[in-house]
mmCIF file of C-alpha atoms and ligand atoms in Angstrom:
data_model
loop_
_atom_site.group_PDB
_atom_site.id
_atom_site.type_symbol
_atom_site.label_atom_id
_atom_site.label_comp_id
_atom_site.label_asym_id
_atom_site.label_seq_id
_atom_site.Cartn_x
_atom_site.Cartn_y
_atom_site.Cartn_z
ATOM 1 C CA MET I 293 -47.131 -11.646 -29.909
ATOM 2 C CA ARG I 294 -44.674 -10.401 -27.359
ATOM 3 C CA GLY I 295 -41.555 -8.606 -28.582
ATOM 4 C CA TYR I 296 -38.126 -9.802 -27.556
ATOM 5 C CA LEU I 297 -36.153 -6.650 -27.839
ATOM 6 C CA PRO I 298 -36.120 -4.205 -24.972
ATOM 7 C CA ALA I 299 -38.834 -1.652 -25.696
ATOM 8 C CA GLU I 300 -36.290 1.139 -25.816
ATOM 9 C CA ALA I 301 -34.516 -0.419 -28.814
ATOM 10 C CA GLY I 302 -37.356 0.308 -31.147
ATOM 11 C CA THR I 303 -39.707 2.847 -29.619
ATOM 12 C CA PRO I 304 -39.433 6.549 -30.380
ATOM 13 C CA GLU I 305 -37.389 8.159 -27.730
ATOM 14 C CA VAL I 306 -38.804 10.955 -25.614
ATOM 15 C CA GLU I 307 -35.984 12.822 -23.970
ATOM 16 C CA PRO I 308 -36.641 13.084 -20.237
ATOM 17 C CA MET I 309 -36.496 16.571 -18.804
ATOM 18 C CA ILE I 310 -33.131 17.369 -17.399
ATOM 19 C CA GLU I 311 -33.355 18.258 -13.777
ATOM 20 C CA SER I 312 -31.278 21.231 -12.952
ATOM 21 C CA SER I 313 -30.927 22.921 -9.645
ATOM 22 C CA THR I 314 -29.208 25.912 -11.152
ATOM 23 C CA ARG I 315 -30.876 28.254 -13.554
ATOM 24 C CA ASN I 316 -27.769 29.044 -15.517
ATOM 25 C CA VAL I 317 -27.381 25.635 -17.123
ATOM 26 C CA THR I 318 -27.214 26.439 -20.791
ATOM 27 C CA ALA I 319 -29.254 24.825 -23.534
ATOM 28 C CA GLU I 320 -25.979 23.487 -24.909
ATOM 29 C CA THR I 321 -25.205 21.688 -21.622
ATOM 30 C CA LYS I 322 -28.693 20.219 -21.618
ATOM 31 C CA ARG I 323 -28.200 18.931 -25.147
ATOM 32 C CA MET I 324 -24.854 17.401 -24.216
ATOM 33 C CA ASN I 325 -26.371 15.680 -21.177
ATOM 34 C CA ALA I 326 -29.195 14.320 -23.310
ATOM 35 C CA GLY I 327 -26.613 13.051 -25.819
ATOM 36 C CA VAL I 328 -24.675 11.252 -23.083
ATOM 37 C CA ARG I 329 -27.864 9.635 -21.801
ATOM 38 C CA SER I 330 -28.842 8.524 -25.326
ATOM 39 C CA LYS I 331 -25.440 6.877 -25.754
ATOM 40 C CA GLU I 332 -25.901 5.042 -22.443
ATOM 41 C CA ARG I 333 -29.353 3.860 -23.511
ATOM 42 C CA HIS I 334 -27.977 2.814 -26.897
ATOM 43 C CA SER I 335 -25.255 0.833 -25.228
ATOM 44 C CA ARG I 336 -27.788 -0.898 -22.917
ATOM 45 C CA ALA I 337 -30.035 -1.710 -25.905
ATOM 46 C CA VAL I 338 -27.032 -3.155 -27.779
ATOM 47 C CA SER I 339 -26.019 -5.349 -24.823
ATOM 48 C CA ALA I 340 -29.566 -6.668 -24.420
ATOM 49 C CA LEU I 341 -29.944 -7.333 -28.138
ATOM 50 C CA TRP I 342 -26.662 -9.069 -28.983
ATOM 51 C CA GLN I 343 -26.803 -12.025 -26.644
ATOM 52 C CA HIS I 344 -28.415 -15.444 -26.608
ATOM 53 C CA ARG I 345 -31.890 -15.852 -25.116
ATOM 54 C CA PRO I 346 -33.024 -18.832 -23.054
ATOM 55 C CA PHE I 347 -35.540 -21.114 -24.757
ATOM 56 C CA ASP I 348 -37.799 -24.030 -24.018
ATOM 57 C CA ARG I 349 -37.403 -26.843 -26.570
ATOM 58 C CA ALA I 350 -40.779 -28.286 -25.601
ATOM 59 C CA HIS I 351 -42.562 -25.070 -26.671
ATOM 60 C CA VAL I 352 -40.607 -23.275 -29.360
ATOM 61 C CA ASP I 353 -41.751 -19.668 -29.537
ATOM 62 C CA PRO I 354 -41.909 -18.413 -33.142
ATOM 63 C CA ALA I 355 -41.177 -14.898 -31.850
ATOM 64 C CA LEU I 356 -37.824 -16.136 -30.574
ATOM 65 C CA LEU I 357 -36.978 -17.680 -33.957
ATOM 66 C CA VAL I 358 -37.897 -14.385 -35.596
ATOM 67 C CA HIS I 359 -35.744 -12.510 -33.093
ATOM 68 C CA TYR I 360 -32.709 -14.556 -34.175
ATOM 69 C CA ALA I 361 -33.621 -13.991 -37.846
ATOM 70 C CA THR I 362 -33.652 -10.219 -37.355
ATOM 71 C CA LEU I 363 -30.066 -10.291 -36.087
ATOM 72 C CA ALA I 364 -28.988 -11.078 -39.652
ATOM 73 C CA ALA I 365 -27.332 -8.599 -42.000
ATOM 74 C CA SER I 366 -29.473 -6.436 -44.275
ATOM 75 C CA SER I 367 -28.554 -3.849 -46.839
ATOM 76 C CA HIS I 368 -28.226 -0.390 -45.103
ATOM 77 C CA ASN I 369 -29.724 -2.157 -42.052
ATOM 78 C CA THR I 370 -33.134 -1.607 -43.673
ATOM 79 C CA GLN I 371 -34.430 -4.913 -42.243
ATOM 80 C CA PRO I 372 -36.700 -5.292 -45.302
ATOM 81 C CA TRP I 373 -38.577 -8.279 -43.939
ATOM 82 C CA LYS I 374 -41.938 -9.313 -42.538
ATOM 83 C CA PHE I 375 -42.547 -12.678 -40.880
ATOM 84 C CA GLU I 376 -45.700 -14.751 -40.858
ATOM 85 C CA ALA I 377 -45.856 -17.578 -38.361
ATOM 86 C CA GLY I 378 -48.232 -20.467 -39.016
ATOM 87 C CA ARG I 379 -48.468 -23.979 -37.679
ATOM 88 C CA ASP I 380 -45.003 -25.560 -38.193
ATOM 89 C CA ARG I 381 -44.174 -22.865 -40.745
ATOM 90 C CA ILE I 382 -42.630 -19.399 -40.878
ATOM 91 C CA THR I 383 -42.701 -17.347 -44.072
ATOM 92 C CA ILE I 384 -40.295 -14.462 -44.606
ATOM 93 C CA LEU I 385 -41.786 -11.857 -46.933
ATOM 94 C CA PRO I 386 -40.189 -8.780 -48.495
ATOM 95 C CA ASP I 387 -41.168 -5.418 -47.004
ATOM 96 C CA LEU I 388 -41.161 -3.327 -50.148
ATOM 97 C CA THR I 389 -41.671 -0.113 -48.180
ATOM 98 C CA ARG I 390 -38.012 -0.555 -47.189
ATOM 99 C CA ARG I 391 -36.601 -0.743 -50.708
ATOM 100 C CA CYS I 392 -33.517 1.218 -51.709
ATOM 101 C CA PRO I 393 -34.274 2.003 -55.342
ATOM 102 C CA ALA I 394 -31.098 4.036 -55.931
ATOM 103 C CA VAL I 395 -28.475 1.525 -54.796
ATOM 104 C CA ASP I 396 -30.641 -1.547 -55.390
ATOM 105 C CA PRO I 397 -33.060 -0.837 -58.260
ATOM 106 C CA ASP I 398 -33.936 -4.504 -58.930
ATOM 107 C CA ASP I 399 -34.211 -5.400 -55.188
ATOM 108 C CA HIS I 400 -31.266 -7.782 -55.448
ATOM 109 C CA HIS I 401 -29.895 -6.773 -52.017
ATOM 110 C CA LEU I 402 -33.386 -6.784 -50.524
ATOM 111 C CA PHE I 403 -33.888 -10.437 -51.437
ATOM 112 C CA ALA I 404 -30.322 -11.318 -50.410
ATOM 113 C CA SER I 405 -31.193 -9.808 -47.009
ATOM 114 C CA LEU I 406 -34.168 -12.188 -46.735
ATOM 115 C CA GLY I 407 -31.704 -15.023 -47.335
ATOM 116 C CA CYS I 408 -29.510 -13.779 -44.482
ATOM 117 C CA ALA I 409 -32.520 -13.768 -42.135
ATOM 118 C CA ALA I 410 -33.565 -17.247 -43.311
ATOM 119 C CA GLU I 411 -30.143 -18.690 -42.504
ATOM 120 C CA ASN I 412 -30.154 -17.308 -38.943
ATOM 121 C CA LEU I 413 -33.678 -18.628 -38.465
ATOM 122 C CA LEU I 414 -32.677 -22.118 -39.638
ATOM 123 C CA GLN I 415 -29.684 -22.211 -37.294
ATOM 124 C CA ALA I 416 -31.823 -21.097 -34.333
ATOM 125 C CA ALA I 417 -34.560 -23.624 -35.185
ATOM 126 C CA ARG I 418 -32.019 -26.458 -35.266
ATOM 127 C CA ALA I 419 -30.737 -25.423 -31.817
ATOM 128 C CA MET I 420 -34.331 -25.643 -30.564
ATOM 129 C CA GLY I 421 -34.915 -29.086 -32.112
ATOM 130 C CA LEU I 422 -36.578 -28.130 -35.392
ATOM 131 C CA GLU I 423 -35.243 -28.871 -38.865
ATOM 132 C CA GLY I 424 -36.381 -26.245 -41.364
ATOM 133 C CA HIS I 425 -37.043 -27.025 -45.028
ATOM 134 C CA VAL I 426 -36.713 -23.997 -47.260
ATOM 135 C CA ALA I 427 -38.754 -23.334 -50.392
ATOM 136 C CA TYR I 428 -39.149 -20.220 -52.496
ATOM 137 C CA ASP I 429 -42.766 -19.049 -52.646
ATOM 138 C CA ALA I 430 -42.892 -17.526 -56.140
ATOM 139 C CA THR I 431 -46.420 -16.172 -55.773
ATOM 140 C CA ARG I 432 -45.448 -14.032 -52.775
ATOM 141 C CA SER I 433 -41.694 -13.726 -53.472
ATOM 142 C CA GLY I 434 -41.078 -15.065 -49.984
ATOM 143 C CA VAL I 435 -39.048 -17.705 -48.209
ATOM 144 C CA ARG I 436 -41.227 -20.478 -46.799
ATOM 145 C CA ILE I 437 -39.690 -22.555 -44.024
ATOM 146 C CA ASP I 438 -41.520 -25.718 -42.951
ATOM 147 C CA PHE I 439 -40.373 -27.332 -39.723
ATOM 148 C CA GLU I 440 -40.235 -30.880 -38.488
ATOM 149 C CA PRO I 441 -38.927 -32.176 -35.170
ATOM 150 C CA ALA I 442 -35.220 -33.043 -35.091
ATOM 151 C CA THR I 443 -32.495 -33.719 -32.579
ATOM 152 C CA PRO I 444 -31.526 -30.331 -31.105
ATOM 153 C CA ALA I 445 -28.064 -29.178 -32.221
ATOM 154 C CA ARG I 446 -26.443 -25.903 -31.152
ATOM 155 C CA SER I 447 -24.116 -25.430 -34.122
ATOM 156 C CA ALA I 448 -21.072 -23.160 -34.071
ATOM 157 C CA LEU I 449 -23.026 -20.960 -36.500
ATOM 158 C CA PHE I 450 -25.924 -20.628 -34.047
ATOM 159 C CA GLU I 451 -23.549 -19.817 -31.193
ATOM 160 C CA ALA I 452 -21.976 -17.094 -33.358
ATOM 161 C CA ILE I 453 -25.220 -15.233 -34.188
ATOM 162 C CA PRO I 454 -24.690 -12.610 -31.437
ATOM 163 C CA GLN I 455 -21.005 -12.241 -32.422
ATOM 164 C CA ARG I 456 -21.476 -11.611 -36.161
ATOM 165 C CA GLN I 457 -21.293 -8.040 -37.311
ATOM 166 C CA CYS I 458 -20.106 -6.102 -40.347
ATOM 167 C CA SER I 459 -16.751 -4.817 -39.140
ATOM 168 C CA ARG I 460 -15.894 -1.827 -41.346
ATOM 169 C CA CYS I 461 -12.367 -1.341 -40.044
ATOM 170 C CA ALA I 462 -8.782 -2.217 -40.952
ATOM 171 C CA TYR I 463 -7.813 -5.829 -40.306
ATOM 172 C CA ASP I 464 -4.325 -7.006 -39.367
ATOM 173 C CA GLY I 465 -3.239 -8.248 -42.802
ATOM 174 C CA SER I 466 -2.411 -11.768 -41.597
ATOM 175 C CA THR I 467 -3.073 -14.744 -43.860
ATOM 176 C CA LEU I 468 -5.675 -17.420 -43.218
ATOM 177 C CA SER I 469 -4.324 -20.877 -42.471
ATOM 178 C CA ALA I 470 -5.166 -23.743 -44.855
ATOM 179 C CA ASN I 471 -7.353 -25.166 -42.110
ATOM 180 C CA GLU I 472 -9.269 -21.895 -41.665
ATOM 181 C CA LEU I 473 -9.779 -21.607 -45.435
ATOM 182 C CA ARG I 474 -11.008 -25.202 -45.636
ATOM 183 C CA THR I 475 -13.549 -24.674 -42.838
ATOM 184 C CA LEU I 476 -14.842 -21.411 -44.296
ATOM 185 C CA GLU I 477 -15.115 -22.947 -47.770
ATOM 186 C CA ALA I 478 -16.915 -26.009 -46.516
ATOM 187 C CA THR I 479 -19.491 -24.008 -44.537
ATOM 188 C CA SER I 480 -20.291 -21.504 -47.258
ATOM 189 C CA ARG I 481 -20.498 -24.088 -50.053
ATOM 190 C CA SER I 482 -23.949 -24.926 -51.396
ATOM 191 C CA ALA I 483 -25.237 -26.507 -54.584
ATOM 192 C CA GLY I 484 -25.360 -24.040 -57.441
ATOM 193 C CA THR I 485 -23.658 -21.142 -55.641
ATOM 194 C CA ALA I 486 -20.049 -20.294 -56.506
ATOM 195 C CA VAL I 487 -17.829 -18.938 -53.724
ATOM 196 C CA LEU I 488 -14.582 -17.523 -55.122
ATOM 197 C CA TRP I 489 -11.599 -16.779 -52.905
ATOM 198 C CA LEU I 490 -8.997 -14.120 -53.697
ATOM 199 C CA THR I 491 -6.043 -14.059 -51.354
ATOM 200 C CA ASP I 492 -2.988 -12.919 -53.334
ATOM 201 C CA PRO I 493 -1.858 -9.278 -53.154
ATOM 202 C CA GLY I 494 -2.289 -8.761 -56.923
ATOM 203 C CA SER I 495 -5.971 -9.761 -56.842
ATOM 204 C CA LYS I 496 -6.554 -7.566 -53.792
ATOM 205 C CA GLU I 497 -5.080 -4.582 -55.665
ATOM 206 C CA ARG I 498 -7.404 -5.223 -58.634
ATOM 207 C CA MET I 499 -10.311 -5.569 -56.210
ATOM 208 C CA ALA I 500 -9.371 -2.223 -54.632
ATOM 209 C CA GLU I 501 -9.423 -0.659 -58.129
ATOM 210 C CA TYR I 502 -12.947 -1.979 -58.770
ATOM 211 C CA VAL I 503 -14.186 -0.760 -55.399
ATOM 212 C CA ALA I 504 -12.645 2.683 -56.033
ATOM 213 C CA ALA I 505 -14.264 2.836 -59.480
ATOM 214 C CA GLY I 506 -17.579 1.917 -57.820
ATOM 215 C CA ASN I 507 -17.184 4.700 -55.238
ATOM 216 C CA THR I 508 -16.372 7.202 -57.969
ATOM 217 C CA ALA I 509 -19.562 6.282 -59.842
ATOM 218 C CA GLN I 510 -21.764 6.240 -56.724
ATOM 219 C CA PHE I 511 -20.589 9.482 -55.123
ATOM 220 C CA VAL I 512 -21.592 11.569 -58.163
ATOM 221 C CA ASP I 513 -25.062 10.000 -58.129
ATOM 222 C CA ARG I 514 -27.300 12.370 -56.144
ATOM 223 C CA ALA I 515 -30.113 9.855 -55.740
ATOM 224 C CA TRP I 516 -27.650 7.320 -54.304
ATOM 225 C CA ALA I 517 -26.205 9.863 -51.845
ATOM 226 C CA SER I 518 -29.598 11.096 -50.722
ATOM 227 C CA GLU I 519 -30.865 7.544 -50.206
ATOM 228 C CA LEU I 520 -27.776 6.654 -48.169
ATOM 229 C CA ARG I 521 -28.232 9.825 -46.079
ATOM 230 C CA SER I 522 -31.826 8.823 -45.329
ATOM 231 C CA TRP I 523 -30.573 5.603 -43.714
ATOM 232 C CA ILE I 524 -27.782 7.218 -41.685
ATOM 233 C CA ARG I 525 -28.464 7.654 -37.985
ATOM 234 C CA PHE I 526 -25.995 10.324 -36.944
ATOM 235 C CA ASN I 527 -26.334 9.748 -33.217
ATOM 236 C CA ALA I 528 -27.571 7.275 -30.624
ATOM 237 C CA ARG I 529 -30.847 9.150 -30.206
ATOM 238 C CA GLU I 530 -31.678 8.742 -33.899
ATOM 239 C CA ALA I 531 -30.578 5.092 -33.916
ATOM 240 C CA LEU I 532 -32.750 4.336 -30.873
ATOM 241 C CA ALA I 533 -35.747 6.130 -32.357
ATOM 242 C CA THR I 534 -35.903 3.918 -35.448
ATOM 243 C CA GLY I 535 -34.015 0.732 -34.461
ATOM 244 C CA ASP I 536 -32.702 0.526 -38.027
ATOM 245 C CA GLY I 537 -30.261 2.258 -40.383
ATOM 246 C CA LEU I 538 -26.562 2.935 -40.216
ATOM 247 C CA TYR I 539 -25.448 4.411 -36.877
ATOM 248 C CA GLY I 540 -22.392 6.660 -37.429
ATOM 249 C CA PRO I 541 -19.935 4.829 -35.098
ATOM 250 C CA VAL I 542 -20.767 1.516 -36.818
ATOM 251 C CA MET I 543 -19.149 3.032 -39.919
ATOM 252 C CA GLY I 544 -16.201 4.506 -38.054
ATOM 253 C CA SER I 545 -17.683 8.014 -37.719
ATOM 254 C CA PRO I 546 -18.295 9.815 -34.415
ATOM 255 C CA ASP I 547 -21.739 10.165 -32.786
ATOM 256 C CA VAL I 548 -22.708 13.743 -33.654
ATOM 257 C CA PRO I 549 -25.804 15.968 -33.678
ATOM 258 C CA ARG I 550 -27.739 15.805 -36.957
ATOM 259 C CA TRP I 551 -26.771 19.324 -38.051
ATOM 260 C CA LEU I 552 -23.079 18.479 -37.673
ATOM 261 C CA GLY I 553 -23.439 15.146 -39.455
ATOM 262 C CA MET I 554 -25.205 16.830 -42.373
ATOM 263 C CA LEU I 555 -22.483 19.474 -42.518
ATOM 264 C CA ALA I 556 -19.758 16.802 -42.488
ATOM 265 C CA MET I 557 -21.518 14.915 -45.280
ATOM 266 C CA ARG I 558 -21.686 18.095 -47.316
ATOM 267 C CA PHE I 559 -18.008 18.971 -46.975
ATOM 268 C CA ALA I 560 -16.093 15.790 -46.087
ATOM 269 C CA PHE I 561 -18.120 13.109 -47.887
ATOM 270 C CA SER I 562 -16.169 12.353 -51.056
ATOM 271 C CA SER I 563 -15.170 9.410 -53.186
ATOM 272 C CA ARG I 564 -11.516 10.349 -52.615
ATOM 273 C CA ALA I 565 -11.833 10.013 -48.841
ATOM 274 C CA GLN I 566 -13.874 6.810 -49.196
ATOM 275 C CA ASN I 567 -11.365 5.340 -51.653
ATOM 276 C CA ARG I 568 -8.452 5.996 -49.303
ATOM 277 C CA LYS I 569 -10.288 4.161 -46.539
ATOM 278 C CA ASP I 570 -11.567 1.272 -48.682
ATOM 279 C CA ILE I 571 -8.217 0.634 -50.384
ATOM 280 C CA ALA I 572 -6.453 0.461 -47.004
ATOM 281 C CA HIS I 573 -9.184 -1.851 -45.663
ATOM 282 C CA ILE I 574 -8.913 -4.188 -48.652
ATOM 283 C CA ARG I 575 -5.120 -4.346 -48.410
ATOM 284 C CA SER I 576 -5.447 -5.176 -44.686
ATOM 285 C CA SER I 577 -7.820 -8.089 -45.334
ATOM 286 C CA SER I 578 -6.774 -11.735 -45.361
ATOM 287 C CA ALA I 579 -9.115 -12.690 -48.193
ATOM 288 C CA ILE I 580 -11.813 -11.359 -50.479
ATOM 289 C CA VAL I 581 -14.779 -13.585 -51.271
ATOM 290 C CA VAL I 582 -17.103 -13.224 -54.250
ATOM 291 C CA ILE I 583 -20.449 -15.018 -54.031
ATOM 292 C CA ALA I 584 -22.344 -15.869 -57.225
ATOM 293 C CA SER I 585 -25.607 -17.766 -56.974
ATOM 294 C CA GLY I 586 -26.884 -20.197 -59.604
ATOM 295 C CA SER I 587 -29.144 -17.811 -61.484
ATOM 296 C CA ASP I 588 -29.953 -14.098 -61.685
ATOM 297 C CA ASP I 589 -33.391 -14.016 -60.038
ATOM 298 C CA ARG I 590 -35.015 -13.443 -56.632
ATOM 299 C CA GLU I 591 -34.922 -17.084 -55.586
ATOM 300 C CA HIS I 592 -31.187 -17.254 -56.185
ATOM 301 C CA TRP I 593 -30.424 -13.813 -54.694
ATOM 302 C CA ILE I 594 -31.909 -15.306 -51.508
ATOM 303 C CA ASP I 595 -29.411 -18.189 -51.860
ATOM 304 C CA ALA I 596 -26.572 -15.661 -52.132
ATOM 305 C CA GLY I 597 -27.714 -14.034 -48.869
ATOM 306 C CA ARG I 598 -27.855 -17.404 -47.132
ATOM 307 C CA CYS I 599 -24.357 -18.157 -48.350
ATOM 308 C CA TYR I 600 -22.999 -14.844 -46.988
ATOM 309 C CA GLU I 601 -24.688 -15.365 -43.618
ATOM 310 C CA ARG I 602 -23.229 -18.872 -43.213
ATOM 311 C CA LEU I 603 -19.793 -17.599 -44.178
ATOM 312 C CA ALA I 604 -20.016 -14.646 -41.784
ATOM 313 C CA LEU I 605 -21.282 -16.792 -38.897
ATOM 314 C CA GLN I 606 -18.547 -19.349 -39.484
ATOM 315 C CA ALA I 607 -15.953 -16.564 -39.623
ATOM 316 C CA ALA I 608 -17.332 -15.017 -36.413
ATOM 317 C CA SER I 609 -17.162 -18.392 -34.672
ATOM 318 C CA MET I 610 -13.452 -18.524 -35.581
ATOM 319 C CA GLY I 611 -12.768 -14.994 -34.276
ATOM 320 C CA LEU I 612 -12.605 -13.568 -37.805
ATOM 321 C CA ARG I 613 -14.318 -10.388 -39.027
ATOM 322 C CA THR I 614 -16.200 -9.736 -42.258
ATOM 323 C CA ALA I 615 -17.441 -6.676 -44.140
ATOM 324 C CA PHE I 616 -19.091 -6.114 -47.491
ATOM 325 C CA ILE I 617 -17.374 -4.274 -50.351
ATOM 326 C CA ASN I 618 -20.222 -4.486 -52.847
ATOM 327 C CA GLN I 619 -19.514 -1.423 -54.988
ATOM 328 C CA PRO I 620 -18.332 -3.480 -58.038
ATOM 329 C CA VAL I 621 -21.602 -5.451 -58.087
ATOM 330 C CA GLU I 622 -23.838 -2.462 -57.313
ATOM 331 C CA VAL I 623 -22.739 -0.289 -60.238
ATOM 332 C CA PRO I 624 -24.244 -1.904 -63.354
ATOM 333 C CA ALA I 625 -21.576 -0.439 -65.669
ATOM 334 C CA LEU I 626 -18.849 -2.190 -63.644
ATOM 335 C CA ARG I 627 -20.575 -5.466 -62.896
ATOM 336 C CA SER I 628 -19.929 -7.414 -66.090
ATOM 337 C CA GLU I 629 -16.274 -6.348 -66.333
ATOM 338 C CA PHE I 630 -15.877 -7.358 -62.700
ATOM 339 C CA ALA I 631 -17.532 -10.727 -63.465
ATOM 340 C CA THR I 632 -14.965 -11.324 -66.200
ATOM 341 C CA PHE I 633 -12.119 -10.382 -63.846
ATOM 342 C CA VAL I 634 -13.165 -12.960 -61.246
ATOM 343 C CA GLY I 635 -13.761 -15.601 -63.915
ATOM 344 C CA LEU I 636 -17.552 -15.715 -63.761
ATOM 345 C CA GLY I 637 -18.077 -14.908 -67.428
ATOM 346 C CA ALA I 638 -21.725 -14.018 -68.076
ATOM 347 C CA ARG I 639 -22.810 -15.010 -64.567
ATOM 348 C CA ARG I 640 -23.838 -12.238 -62.136
ATOM 349 C CA PRO I 641 -21.599 -11.754 -59.092
ATOM 350 C CA ASP I 642 -23.979 -11.215 -56.151
ATOM 351 C CA LEU I 643 -21.949 -10.140 -53.139
ATOM 352 C CA VAL I 644 -18.350 -9.245 -52.283
ATOM 353 C CA VAL I 645 -17.028 -9.723 -48.756
ATOM 354 C CA ARG I 646 -13.647 -9.170 -47.125
ATOM 355 C CA ILE I 647 -12.429 -11.325 -44.245
ATOM 356 C CA GLY I 648 -9.678 -10.894 -41.709
ATOM 357 C CA ARG I 649 -8.663 -10.422 -38.131
ATOM 358 C CA GLY I 650 -9.538 -7.124 -36.495
ATOM 359 C CA PRO I 651 -11.267 -5.408 -33.599
ATOM 360 C CA GLN I 652 -14.986 -5.489 -32.796
ATOM 361 C CA MET I 653 -16.796 -2.418 -34.060
ATOM 362 C CA PRO I 654 -19.810 -0.710 -32.434
ATOM 363 C CA ARG I 655 -23.039 -2.629 -33.009
ATOM 364 C CA SER I 656 -26.188 -1.748 -34.903
ATOM 365 C CA LEU I 657 -29.726 -2.033 -33.523
ATOM 366 C CA ARG I 658 -32.816 -3.844 -34.764
ATOM 367 C CA ARG I 659 -36.528 -3.077 -34.692
ATOM 368 C CA PRO I 660 -38.509 -5.095 -32.152
ATOM 369 C CA VAL I 661 -39.955 -8.442 -33.199
ATOM 370 C CA SER I 662 -43.470 -7.017 -32.727
ATOM 371 C CA ALA I 663 -42.787 -4.636 -35.633
ATOM 372 C CA VAL I 664 -42.002 -7.425 -38.104
ATOM 373 C CA LEU I 665 -44.054 -10.443 -37.018
ATOM 374 C CA ALA I 666 -47.637 -10.609 -38.257
HETATM 375 C C1 FMN Y 2124 -27.270 -7.733 -49.361
HETATM 376 C C2 FMN Y 2124 -26.440 -6.836 -48.473
HETATM 377 C C3 FMN Y 2124 -25.638 -5.856 -49.030
HETATM 378 C C4 FMN Y 2124 -24.839 -5.059 -48.198
HETATM 379 N N1 FMN Y 2124 -23.979 -4.155 -48.778
HETATM 380 C C5 FMN Y 2124 -23.125 -3.459 -47.985
HETATM 381 C C6 FMN Y 2124 -22.112 -2.630 -48.568
HETATM 382 O O1 FMN Y 2124 -21.988 -2.524 -49.794
HETATM 383 N N2 FMN Y 2124 -21.271 -1.975 -47.743
HETATM 384 C C7 FMN Y 2124 -21.355 -2.097 -46.389
HETATM 385 O O2 FMN Y 2124 -20.549 -1.483 -45.685
HETATM 386 N N3 FMN Y 2124 -22.275 -2.904 -45.809
HETATM 387 C C8 FMN Y 2124 -23.158 -3.573 -46.580
HETATM 388 N N4 FMN Y 2124 -24.072 -4.420 -45.993
HETATM 389 C C9 FMN Y 2124 -24.076 -4.601 -44.537
HETATM 390 C C10 FMN Y 2124 -25.232 -3.909 -43.838
HETATM 391 O O3 FMN Y 2124 -25.087 -2.511 -43.874
HETATM 392 C C11 FMN Y 2124 -25.297 -4.438 -42.408
HETATM 393 O O4 FMN Y 2124 -25.654 -5.795 -42.445
HETATM 394 C C12 FMN Y 2124 -26.315 -3.685 -41.551
HETATM 395 O O5 FMN Y 2124 -25.923 -2.355 -41.389
HETATM 396 C C13 FMN Y 2124 -26.502 -4.318 -40.173
HETATM 397 O O6 FMN Y 2124 -25.282 -4.380 -39.511
HETATM 398 P P1 FMN Y 2124 -24.690 -5.755 -38.952
HETATM 399 O O7 FMN Y 2124 -24.614 -6.695 -40.106
HETATM 400 O O8 FMN Y 2124 -23.317 -5.386 -38.405
HETATM 401 O O9 FMN Y 2124 -25.604 -6.230 -37.880
HETATM 402 C C14 FMN Y 2124 -24.884 -5.225 -46.801
HETATM 403 C C15 FMN Y 2124 -25.721 -6.210 -46.252
HETATM 404 C C16 FMN Y 2124 -26.468 -7.023 -47.081
HETATM 405 C C17 FMN Y 2124 -27.305 -8.115 -46.477
#
């Protein structure tokens, strides 16, 4: 199966030798030049990745559907999915080698990520004239999508796939119009899944308190910090080498050599600094959304992921930004109190998202389709 990403997005990078006519070019200069070239290659890989691809409706290529699926969100950009393409069917399976046991011990986020991929795949299939029917495959814990021919429809959600991103930055604090709220609500709604909207300043302050309490609990957890570190790509070279993980600039940090990034994490990585940033980001947001699926199991965690992806695509199509603030649902000791605060009672809140108007942030990469399609 041919891959759709440019080879450089996912293949290990071999730094080309730097040609130098002078002998006194220092090792430091060489490293800086290599860094500049990696950033250029990263930026080319990003441009090639985050755009629509041409397709032939008469011969839908499963690899192209999978490509669109991989542009979905995934926890820590782990891309914990494998795809199996059969006749008129694609199955999305969990890749358990990409688990994050510290932040996600029951694989809740992993299965939600499969839901995100499924939603992108469905939107792309519809654009290519295929209606997908989703079923949960309990024996394999996968998402089975069976296709039948349909009238092609390029939905606003499909058009927005290359625009969606997690924008971890301050928004402009403006309110959403009643019309915007109605559209976002209507798109994210699905049977059995609750989507709760918090827009008043008082609720945002309480939300900021929960997120801060979550940061405080997570930052003292060494396993959590070490797992997060293992998914951070401090510079473009690292991001290009793996095609996954959290590239520093995506999170508002500079592109730095690994040694410097590790040093910064050791001395500047603190819950206090994170809280300052998160509280300001929450206050700047137009709305906070809490997603709670119908039941606390894998099948319904997938539903929660689908719900987020639809919401985020709809928001992107309206020029709005989204970012997760999941700390209150990730820390088990906080989760039930948080559920009571948002009025969910004994139900599990799955995902927390903030929405608003703000700038585009740098983009993350993906592994090539050939790495995930059996
Ligand atoms: C289930 C799930 C949980 C996530 N949790 C967080 C989170 O708590 N904080 C955060 O900043 N991003 C979170 N993310 C966003 C991912 O880090 C992001 O999707 C990934 O890095 C790829 O970036 P992109 O969505 O901009 O393409 C989550 C994504 C998913 C699907």
